[in-house]
PDB file of C-alpha atoms in Angstrom:
ATOM      1  CA  VAL A   4     -15.180  20.802  10.896  1.00  0.00           C
ATOM      2  CA  HIS A   5     -11.969  22.307  12.205  1.00  0.00           C
ATOM      3  CA  LEU A   6      -8.507  20.738  12.229  1.00  0.00           C
ATOM      4  CA  VAL A   7      -5.553  22.609  13.834  1.00  0.00           C
ATOM      5  CA  GLU A   8      -1.960  21.276  13.693  1.00  0.00           C
ATOM      6  CA  SER A   9       0.747  22.248  16.075  1.00  0.00           C
ATOM      7  CA  GLY A  10       4.188  21.086  17.175  1.00  0.00           C
ATOM      8  CA  GLY A  11       6.303  21.890  14.145  1.00  0.00           C
ATOM      9  CA  GLY A  12       9.613  23.644  14.462  1.00  0.00           C
ATOM     10  CA  LEU A  13      13.331  23.492  13.831  1.00  0.00           C
ATOM     11  CA  VAL A  14      15.151  20.302  14.716  1.00  0.00           C
ATOM     12  CA  GLN A  15      18.525  18.883  13.944  1.00  0.00           C
ATOM     13  CA  PRO A  16      18.985  15.741  11.875  1.00  0.00           C
ATOM     14  CA  GLY A  17      18.499  12.762  14.204  1.00  0.00           C
ATOM     15  CA  GLY A  18      16.178  14.702  16.444  1.00  0.00           C
ATOM     16  CA  SER A  19      12.545  14.223  17.363  1.00  0.00           C
ATOM     17  CA  LEU A  20       9.271  16.150  17.158  1.00  0.00           C
ATOM     18  CA  ARG A  21       5.676  15.395  18.095  1.00  0.00           C
ATOM     19  CA  LEU A  22       3.016  16.908  15.931  1.00  0.00           C
ATOM     20  CA  SER A  23      -0.523  17.284  17.175  1.00  0.00           C
ATOM     21  CA  CYS A  24      -3.828  17.827  15.362  1.00  0.00           C
ATOM     22  CA  ALA A  25      -6.802  19.125  17.382  1.00  0.00           C
ATOM     23  CA  ALA A  26     -10.140  18.222  15.857  1.00  0.00           C
ATOM     24  CA  SER A  27     -13.537  19.835  16.416  1.00  0.00           C
ATOM     25  CA  GLY A  28     -16.943  20.106  14.793  1.00  0.00           C
ATOM     26  CA  PHE A  29     -17.424  16.364  14.097  1.00  0.00           C
ATOM     27  CA  THR A  30     -17.514  13.050  15.939  1.00  0.00           C
ATOM     28  CA  PHE A  31     -13.797  12.393  15.919  1.00  0.00           C
ATOM     29  CA  ASN A  32     -13.749   8.778  16.844  1.00  0.00           C
ATOM     30  CA  THR A  33     -15.875   7.825  13.826  1.00  0.00           C
ATOM     31  CA  TYR A  34     -13.377   9.109  11.255  1.00  0.00           C
ATOM     32  CA  GLU A  35     -10.102   7.729  10.064  1.00  0.00           C
ATOM     33  CA  MET A  36      -7.267  10.272   9.901  1.00  0.00           C
ATOM     34  CA  ASN A  37      -4.084  10.844   7.924  1.00  0.00           C
ATOM     35  CA  TRP A  38      -0.931  12.861   7.928  1.00  0.00           C
ATOM     36  CA  VAL A  39       0.157  14.300   4.557  1.00  0.00           C
ATOM     37  CA  ARG A  40       3.361  16.277   4.025  1.00  0.00           C
ATOM     38  CA  GLN A  41       4.671  18.675   1.448  1.00  0.00           C
ATOM     39  CA  ALA A  42       8.370  19.422   1.093  1.00  0.00           C
ATOM     40  CA  PRO A  43       9.215  23.054   0.216  1.00  0.00           C
ATOM     41  CA  GLY A  44       8.202  23.699  -3.414  1.00  0.00           C
ATOM     42  CA  LYS A  45       7.151  20.036  -3.951  1.00  0.00           C
ATOM     43  CA  GLY A  46       4.033  18.010  -4.204  1.00  0.00           C
ATOM     44  CA  LEU A  47       1.861  16.234  -1.686  1.00  0.00           C
ATOM     45  CA  GLU A  48       3.028  13.003  -0.073  1.00  0.00           C
ATOM     46  CA  TRP A  49       0.844  10.758   2.094  1.00  0.00           C
ATOM     47  CA  VAL A  50       2.707   9.857   5.317  1.00  0.00           C
ATOM     48  CA  SER A  51       0.484   7.868   7.670  1.00  0.00           C
ATOM     49  CA  TYR A  52      -3.046   6.618   8.385  1.00  0.00           C
ATOM     50  CA  ILE A  53      -4.914   5.609  11.483  1.00  0.00           C
ATOM     51  CA  SER A  54      -8.350   4.028  11.898  1.00  0.00           C
ATOM     52  CA  GLY A  55     -11.025   5.544  14.029  1.00  0.00           C
ATOM     53  CA  SER A  56     -10.271   3.215  16.932  1.00  0.00           C
ATOM     54  CA  GLY A  57      -6.570   3.587  16.540  1.00  0.00           C
ATOM     55  CA  GLU A  58      -6.067  -0.151  16.093  1.00  0.00           C
ATOM     56  CA  THR A  59      -4.959  -0.006  12.475  1.00  0.00           C
ATOM     57  CA  THR A  60      -2.109   2.116  11.166  1.00  0.00           C
ATOM     58  CA  TYR A  61      -0.174   2.418   7.926  1.00  0.00           C
ATOM     59  CA  TYR A  62       2.947   4.316   6.933  1.00  0.00           C
ATOM     60  CA  THR A  63       4.725   5.267   3.809  1.00  0.00           C
ATOM     61  CA  ASP A  64       7.938   3.198   3.458  1.00  0.00           C
ATOM     62  CA  SER A  65      10.358   6.131   4.051  1.00  0.00           C
ATOM     63  CA  VAL A  66       9.043   6.740   7.585  1.00  0.00           C
ATOM     64  CA  LYS A  67       8.421   3.165   8.793  1.00  0.00           C
ATOM     65  CA  GLY A  68      10.188   2.529  12.026  1.00  0.00           C
ATOM     66  CA  ARG A  69      10.797   6.221  12.624  1.00  0.00           C
ATOM     67  CA  PHE A  70       7.324   7.776  12.818  1.00  0.00           C
ATOM     68  CA  THR A  71       4.378   6.695  14.937  1.00  0.00           C
ATOM     69  CA  ILE A  72       0.786   7.846  14.406  1.00  0.00           C
ATOM     70  CA  SER A  73      -1.638   7.753  17.339  1.00  0.00           C
ATOM     71  CA  ARG A  74      -4.822   9.335  18.492  1.00  0.00           C
ATOM     72  CA  ASP A  75      -6.657  10.173  21.739  1.00  0.00           C
ATOM     73  CA  ASN A  76     -10.357  10.027  20.992  1.00  0.00           C
ATOM     74  CA  ALA A  77     -11.206  11.396  24.433  1.00  0.00           C
ATOM     75  CA  LYS A  78      -9.246  14.543  23.596  1.00  0.00           C
ATOM     76  CA  ASN A  79     -10.268  14.663  19.891  1.00  0.00           C
ATOM     77  CA  SER A  80      -6.577  14.725  18.980  1.00  0.00           C
ATOM     78  CA  LEU A  81      -4.293  13.095  16.438  1.00  0.00           C
ATOM     79  CA  TYR A  82      -0.520  12.818  16.894  1.00  0.00           C
ATOM     80  CA  LEU A  83       2.569  12.052  14.822  1.00  0.00           C
ATOM     81  CA  GLN A  84       5.698  11.134  16.790  1.00  0.00           C
ATOM     82  CA  MET A  85       8.668  11.703  14.469  1.00  0.00           C
ATOM     83  CA  ASN A  86      12.029  10.256  15.543  1.00  0.00           C
ATOM     84  CA  SER A  87      15.411  10.060  13.788  1.00  0.00           C
ATOM     85  CA  LEU A  88      14.432  12.973  11.630  1.00  0.00           C
ATOM     86  CA  ARG A  89      16.212  13.514   8.313  1.00  0.00           C
ATOM     87  CA  VAL A  90      16.672  16.535   6.139  1.00  0.00           C
ATOM     88  CA  GLU A  91      14.270  15.053   3.618  1.00  0.00           C
ATOM     89  CA  ASP A  92      11.500  14.953   6.282  1.00  0.00           C
ATOM     90  CA  ALA A  93      11.272  18.727   6.218  1.00  0.00           C
ATOM     91  CA  GLY A  94       8.084  20.386   4.996  1.00  0.00           C
ATOM     92  CA  VAL A  95       4.561  21.299   5.913  1.00  0.00           C
ATOM     93  CA  TYR A  96       2.659  18.498   7.651  1.00  0.00           C
ATOM     94  CA  TYR A  97      -1.109  18.458   7.302  1.00  0.00           C
ATOM     95  CA  CYS A  98      -3.618  16.308   9.144  1.00  0.00           C
ATOM     96  CA  ALA A  99      -6.546  15.305   6.946  1.00  0.00           C
ATOM     97  CA  ARG A 100      -9.897  13.707   7.716  1.00  0.00           C
ATOM     98  CA  ASP A 101     -10.469  10.461   5.855  1.00  0.00           C
ATOM     99  CA  THR A 102     -14.016   9.542   4.889  1.00  0.00           C
ATOM    100  CA  GLY A 103     -13.074   5.896   4.567  1.00  0.00           C
ATOM    101  CA  SER A 104     -15.567   3.603   2.906  1.00  0.00           C
ATOM    102  CA  SER A 105     -17.917   6.471   2.051  1.00  0.00           C
ATOM    103  CA  GLY A 106     -15.341   7.278  -0.532  1.00  0.00           C
ATOM    104  CA  LEU A 107     -15.083  11.003  -0.199  1.00  0.00           C
ATOM    105  CA  ALA A 108     -11.330  10.788   0.224  1.00  0.00           C
ATOM    106  CA  PHE A 109      -9.709  13.510   2.358  1.00  0.00           C
ATOM    107  CA  ASP A 110     -12.559  15.966   2.778  1.00  0.00           C
ATOM    108  CA  ASN A 111     -11.111  18.277   5.370  1.00  0.00           C
ATOM    109  CA  TRP A 112      -7.556  19.455   6.052  1.00  0.00           C
ATOM    110  CA  GLY A 113      -5.839  21.516   8.725  1.00  0.00           C
ATOM    111  CA  GLN A 114      -3.728  24.513   7.875  1.00  0.00           C
ATOM    112  CA  GLY A 115      -0.454  22.648   8.329  1.00  0.00           C
ATOM    113  CA  THR A 116       2.537  22.889  10.632  1.00  0.00           C
ATOM    114  CA  LEU A 117       6.065  23.466   9.317  1.00  0.00           C
ATOM    115  CA  VAL A 118       8.867  21.057  10.167  1.00  0.00           C
ATOM    116  CA  THR A 119      12.424  22.210   9.442  1.00  0.00           C
ATOM    117  CA  VAL A 120      15.281  19.731   9.735  1.00  0.00           C
ATOM    118  CA  SER A 121      18.639  21.408   9.555  1.00  0.00           C
ATOM    119  CA  PRO A 122      22.052  21.109  11.269  1.00  0.00           C
TER     120      PRO A 122
ATOM    121  CA  ASP B   7       2.701   0.543  -4.810  1.00  0.00           C
ATOM    122  CA  ILE B   8       0.398   2.458  -7.179  1.00  0.00           C
ATOM    123  CA  GLN B   9       2.009   5.300  -9.052  1.00  0.00           C
ATOM    124  CA  MET B  10       0.059   8.289 -10.286  1.00  0.00           C
ATOM    125  CA  THR B  11       1.205  10.347 -13.264  1.00  0.00           C
ATOM    126  CA  GLN B  12      -0.333  13.682 -14.036  1.00  0.00           C
ATOM    127  CA  SER B  13       0.041  15.695 -17.238  1.00  0.00           C
ATOM    128  CA  PRO B  14       0.911  18.312 -18.068  1.00  0.00           C
ATOM    129  CA  SER B  15       3.088  19.548 -15.203  1.00  0.00           C
ATOM    130  CA  THR B  16       2.322  23.108 -16.087  1.00  0.00           C
ATOM    131  CA  LEU B  17      -0.589  24.484 -18.148  1.00  0.00           C
ATOM    132  CA  SER B  18      -0.857  28.047 -19.435  1.00  0.00           C
ATOM    133  CA  ALA B  19      -4.375  29.201 -20.022  1.00  0.00           C
ATOM    134  CA  SER B  20      -6.638  32.282 -20.133  1.00  0.00           C
ATOM    135  CA  VAL B  21      -9.816  33.158 -18.361  1.00  0.00           C
ATOM    136  CA  GLY B  22     -12.697  31.482 -20.173  1.00  0.00           C
ATOM    137  CA  ASP B  23     -10.644  28.593 -21.543  1.00  0.00           C
ATOM    138  CA  ARG B  24     -11.658  24.963 -21.198  1.00  0.00           C
ATOM    139  CA  VAL B  25      -8.876  23.194 -19.347  1.00  0.00           C
ATOM    140  CA  THR B  26      -8.285  19.468 -18.988  1.00  0.00           C
ATOM    141  CA  ILE B  27      -5.735  17.791 -16.735  1.00  0.00           C
ATOM    142  CA  THR B  28      -5.099  14.056 -17.000  1.00  0.00           C
ATOM    143  CA  CYS B  29      -4.041  11.505 -14.446  1.00  0.00           C
ATOM    144  CA  ARG B  30      -2.861   7.946 -15.072  1.00  0.00           C
ATOM    145  CA  ALA B  31      -2.646   5.169 -12.522  1.00  0.00           C
ATOM    146  CA  SER B  32      -0.057   2.449 -12.776  1.00  0.00           C
ATOM    147  CA  GLN B  33      -2.749  -0.181 -12.199  1.00  0.00           C
ATOM    148  CA  SER B  34      -6.508  -0.134 -12.097  1.00  0.00           C
ATOM    149  CA  ILE B  35      -8.060   1.798  -9.258  1.00  0.00           C
ATOM    150  CA  SER B  36     -11.691   1.561 -10.389  1.00  0.00           C
ATOM    151  CA  THR B  37     -13.056   5.045  -9.468  1.00  0.00           C
ATOM    152  CA  TRP B  38     -11.171   5.502  -6.232  1.00  0.00           C
ATOM    153  CA  LEU B  39      -9.735   8.826  -7.427  1.00  0.00           C
ATOM    154  CA  ALA B  40      -9.931  12.334  -6.018  1.00  0.00           C
ATOM    155  CA  TRP B  41      -8.868  15.753  -7.260  1.00  0.00           C
ATOM    156  CA  TYR B  42      -7.668  18.571  -5.045  1.00  0.00           C
ATOM    157  CA  GLN B  43      -6.888  22.251  -5.634  1.00  0.00           C
ATOM    158  CA  GLN B  44      -4.131  23.907  -3.725  1.00  0.00           C
ATOM    159  CA  LYS B  45      -3.238  27.582  -3.679  1.00  0.00           C
ATOM    160  CA  PRO B  46       0.111  28.855  -2.392  1.00  0.00           C
ATOM    161  CA  GLY B  47       0.443  28.733   1.377  1.00  0.00           C
ATOM    162  CA  LYS B  48      -2.902  27.000   1.729  1.00  0.00           C
ATOM    163  CA  ALA B  49      -4.080  23.441   2.430  1.00  0.00           C
ATOM    164  CA  PRO B  50      -5.435  21.365  -0.398  1.00  0.00           C
ATOM    165  CA  ASN B  51      -9.156  21.513  -1.022  1.00  0.00           C
ATOM    166  CA  LEU B  52     -11.196  18.516  -2.235  1.00  0.00           C
ATOM    167  CA  LEU B  53     -12.889  19.174  -5.564  1.00  0.00           C
ATOM    168  CA  ILE B  54     -13.902  15.724  -6.928  1.00  0.00           C
ATOM    169  CA  TYR B  55     -14.158  12.300  -5.294  1.00  0.00           C
ATOM    170  CA  LYS B  56     -14.972   8.803  -6.700  1.00  0.00           C
ATOM    171  CA  ALA B  57     -13.536  10.117 -10.013  1.00  0.00           C
ATOM    172  CA  SER B  58     -16.657  12.124 -11.008  1.00  0.00           C
ATOM    173  CA  SER B  59     -18.576  13.207  -7.883  1.00  0.00           C
ATOM    174  CA  LEU B  60     -18.506  16.941  -7.176  1.00  0.00           C
ATOM    175  CA  GLN B  61     -17.737  17.864  -3.574  1.00  0.00           C
ATOM    176  CA  SER B  62     -20.341  20.052  -1.875  1.00  0.00           C
ATOM    177  CA  GLY B  63     -19.733  23.734  -2.457  1.00  0.00           C
ATOM    178  CA  VAL B  64     -17.458  23.203  -5.498  1.00  0.00           C
ATOM    179  CA  PRO B  65     -18.522  25.147  -8.605  1.00  0.00           C
ATOM    180  CA  SER B  66     -20.114  23.072 -11.315  1.00  0.00           C
ATOM    181  CA  ARG B  67     -17.515  24.207 -13.881  1.00  0.00           C
ATOM    182  CA  PHE B  68     -15.299  21.506 -12.348  1.00  0.00           C
ATOM    183  CA  SER B  69     -15.920  17.990 -13.512  1.00  0.00           C
ATOM    184  CA  GLY B  70     -14.123  14.665 -13.342  1.00  0.00           C
ATOM    185  CA  SER B  71     -14.155  11.531 -15.479  1.00  0.00           C
ATOM    186  CA  GLY B  72     -12.518   8.207 -15.935  1.00  0.00           C
ATOM    187  CA  PHE B  73     -12.295   4.619 -14.706  1.00  0.00           C
ATOM    188  CA  GLY B  74      -9.615   2.142 -14.170  1.00  0.00           C
ATOM    189  CA  THR B  75      -6.321   3.786 -15.037  1.00  0.00           C
ATOM    190  CA  GLU B  76      -7.205   6.964 -17.041  1.00  0.00           C
ATOM    191  CA  PHE B  77      -8.790  10.020 -15.472  1.00  0.00           C
ATOM    192  CA  ALA B  78      -9.387  13.639 -16.239  1.00  0.00           C
ATOM    193  CA  LEU B  79     -10.288  16.837 -14.470  1.00  0.00           C
ATOM    194  CA  THR B  80     -11.971  19.451 -16.632  1.00  0.00           C
ATOM    195  CA  ILE B  81     -12.648  23.071 -15.891  1.00  0.00           C
ATOM    196  CA  SER B  82     -15.268  24.176 -18.421  1.00  0.00           C
ATOM    197  CA  SER B  83     -14.543  27.878 -18.289  1.00  0.00           C
ATOM    198  CA  LEU B  84     -11.478  28.960 -16.354  1.00  0.00           C
ATOM    199  CA  GLN B  85     -12.112  31.657 -13.739  1.00  0.00           C
ATOM    200  CA  PRO B  86      -9.519  33.925 -12.090  1.00  0.00           C
ATOM    201  CA  ASP B  87      -9.852  32.018  -8.826  1.00  0.00           C
ATOM    202  CA  ASP B  88      -8.926  28.738 -10.588  1.00  0.00           C
ATOM    203  CA  PHE B  89      -5.256  29.569 -11.078  1.00  0.00           C
ATOM    204  CA  ALA B  90      -3.720  27.088  -8.706  1.00  0.00           C
ATOM    205  CA  THR B  91      -2.039  23.666  -8.547  1.00  0.00           C
ATOM    206  CA  TYR B  92      -4.202  20.549  -8.942  1.00  0.00           C
ATOM    207  CA  TYR B  93      -3.434  17.091  -7.625  1.00  0.00           C
ATOM    208  CA  CYS B  94      -4.974  13.744  -8.249  1.00  0.00           C
ATOM    209  CA  GLN B  95      -5.000  11.079  -5.534  1.00  0.00           C
ATOM    210  CA  GLN B  96      -5.722   7.341  -5.627  1.00  0.00           C
ATOM    211  CA  TYR B  97      -7.262   5.723  -2.584  1.00  0.00           C
ATOM    212  CA  ASN B  98      -7.800   2.238  -3.902  1.00  0.00           C
ATOM    213  CA  SER B  99      -4.686   0.870  -2.185  1.00  0.00           C
ATOM    214  CA  LEU B 100      -3.215   3.068   0.496  1.00  0.00           C
ATOM    215  CA  TRP B 101      -2.927   6.591  -0.904  1.00  0.00           C
ATOM    216  CA  THR B 102      -0.804   8.169  -3.583  1.00  0.00           C
ATOM    217  CA  PHE B 103      -0.829  11.642  -5.053  1.00  0.00           C
ATOM    218  CA  GLY B 104       0.135  12.743  -8.586  1.00  0.00           C
ATOM    219  CA  GLN B 105       3.007  15.164  -8.900  1.00  0.00           C
ATOM    220  CA  GLY B 106       0.694  18.136  -9.476  1.00  0.00           C
ATOM    221  CA  THR B 107      -0.373  20.382 -12.350  1.00  0.00           C
ATOM    222  CA  LYS B 108       0.129  24.101 -12.042  1.00  0.00           C
ATOM    223  CA  VAL B 109      -2.452  26.131 -13.969  1.00  0.00           C
ATOM    224  CA  GLU B 110      -0.927  29.508 -14.708  1.00  0.00           C
ATOM    225  CA  MET B 111      -2.040  32.576 -16.566  1.00  0.00           C
ATOM    226  CA  LYS B 112      -1.101  32.771 -20.191  1.00  0.00           C
TER     227      LYS B 112
END
């Protein structure tokens, strides 16, 4: 299992970024996926979830209406479109494989991509 | 929303010590609880799932217990590689992490 995030960078408040997570080593479309973030020096915060088919999504309250999670199962890729970015959105963003009903929680994580939001 | 509260926030211990970290959920989550270890600059690593099941490849000195709202992660004999930050996570209703417990060298 290999998850590789990309797309992070420096953006001004109000700007946009699109994060990507390339998956390999497993049957991507059979797994639910999540984005988890970590502000500098802080703890882990779940951000968003998407089902294997992409039909079901969930978001933490602070990003609803601004972030959109999606996936392209043909490309084994997960995405997070982040709009109207705020200073408090800064941090490392991880994609994590969700084992769903098997109950093994988030069993594999990428290395993370850093998002910096600053004027 | 389900809130997760870990204690302590920081724990000072020595190699060989038995270490216990607790996690409390704001409402019952049955056994839908996981524990992760994170080292600086690295992604979290799953240790325990379903409150007490050991993830493949994780040393047997790690164990988890609990049900409902009270949970614990125990390291039976702390090793040098275990100095890290530990997080609990509920996955009964959406997903919530505890604030973390840093295990540091005494």
